[in-house]
Tab-separated table of C-alpha atoms in Angstrom:
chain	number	residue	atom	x	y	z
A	1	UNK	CA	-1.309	0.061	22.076
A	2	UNK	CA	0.547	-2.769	22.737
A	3	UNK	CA	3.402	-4.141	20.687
A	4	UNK	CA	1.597	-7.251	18.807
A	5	UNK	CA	-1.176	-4.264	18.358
A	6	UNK	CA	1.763	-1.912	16.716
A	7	UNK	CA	3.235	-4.636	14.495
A	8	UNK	CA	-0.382	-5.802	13.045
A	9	UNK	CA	-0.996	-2.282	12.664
A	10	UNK	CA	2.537	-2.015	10.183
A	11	UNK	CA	2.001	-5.401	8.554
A	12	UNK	CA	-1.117	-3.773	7.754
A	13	UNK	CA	0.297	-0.912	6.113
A	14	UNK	CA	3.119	-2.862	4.742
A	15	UNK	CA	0.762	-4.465	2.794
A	16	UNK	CA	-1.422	-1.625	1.359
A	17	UNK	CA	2.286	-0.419	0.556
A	18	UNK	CA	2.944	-3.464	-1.491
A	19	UNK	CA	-0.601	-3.031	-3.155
A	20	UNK	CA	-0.082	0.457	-4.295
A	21	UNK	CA	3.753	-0.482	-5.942
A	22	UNK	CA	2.406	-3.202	-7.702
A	23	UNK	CA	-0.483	-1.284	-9.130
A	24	UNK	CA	2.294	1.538	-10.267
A	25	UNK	CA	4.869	-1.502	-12.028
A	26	UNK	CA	1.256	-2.339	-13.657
A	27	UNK	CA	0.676	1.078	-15.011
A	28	UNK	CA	1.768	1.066	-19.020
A	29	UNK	CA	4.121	3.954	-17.967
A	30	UNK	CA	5.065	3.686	-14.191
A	31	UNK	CA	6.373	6.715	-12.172
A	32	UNK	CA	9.974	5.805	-10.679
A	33	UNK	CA	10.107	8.384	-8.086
A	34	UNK	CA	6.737	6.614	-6.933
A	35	UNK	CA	7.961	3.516	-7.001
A	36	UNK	CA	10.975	4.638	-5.115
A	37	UNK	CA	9.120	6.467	-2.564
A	38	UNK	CA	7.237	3.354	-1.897
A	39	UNK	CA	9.654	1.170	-1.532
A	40	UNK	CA	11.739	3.229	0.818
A	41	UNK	CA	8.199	3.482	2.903
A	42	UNK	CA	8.071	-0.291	3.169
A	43	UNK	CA	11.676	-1.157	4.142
A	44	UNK	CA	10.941	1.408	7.105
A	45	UNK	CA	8.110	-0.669	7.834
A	46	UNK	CA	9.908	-3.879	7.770
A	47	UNK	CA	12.948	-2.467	9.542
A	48	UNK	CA	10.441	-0.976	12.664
A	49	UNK	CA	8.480	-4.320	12.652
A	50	UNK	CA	12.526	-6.099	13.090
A	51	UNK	CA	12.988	-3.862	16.041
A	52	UNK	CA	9.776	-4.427	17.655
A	53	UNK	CA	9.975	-8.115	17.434
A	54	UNK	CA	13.712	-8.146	18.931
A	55	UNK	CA	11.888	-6.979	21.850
């Protein structure tokens, strides 16, 4: 897999991330470990996708 490959793939997942937190803030009742969990999950995305670009 080649780098480009590996950051599509994260942007990918980044966004499915940012799908799934907004459908939690939506719910009339949203879980706040969730929504922590998930956005911990995509600042490890962004952060990987930083260091593969510096390459």
């Amino acid at each position: 897999m080649t780098t480009i490959d590996r950051i599509d793939t994260l942007l990918s997942r980044h966004a499915s991330l940012e799908t799934k937190l907004e459908e939690e803030e939506r719910r009339p009742h949203p879980d706040d470990a969730v929504i922590h969990d998930l956005k911990r999950k995509k600042l490890a995305i962004k952060d990987e996708i930083a260091r593969l670009e510096k390459v």
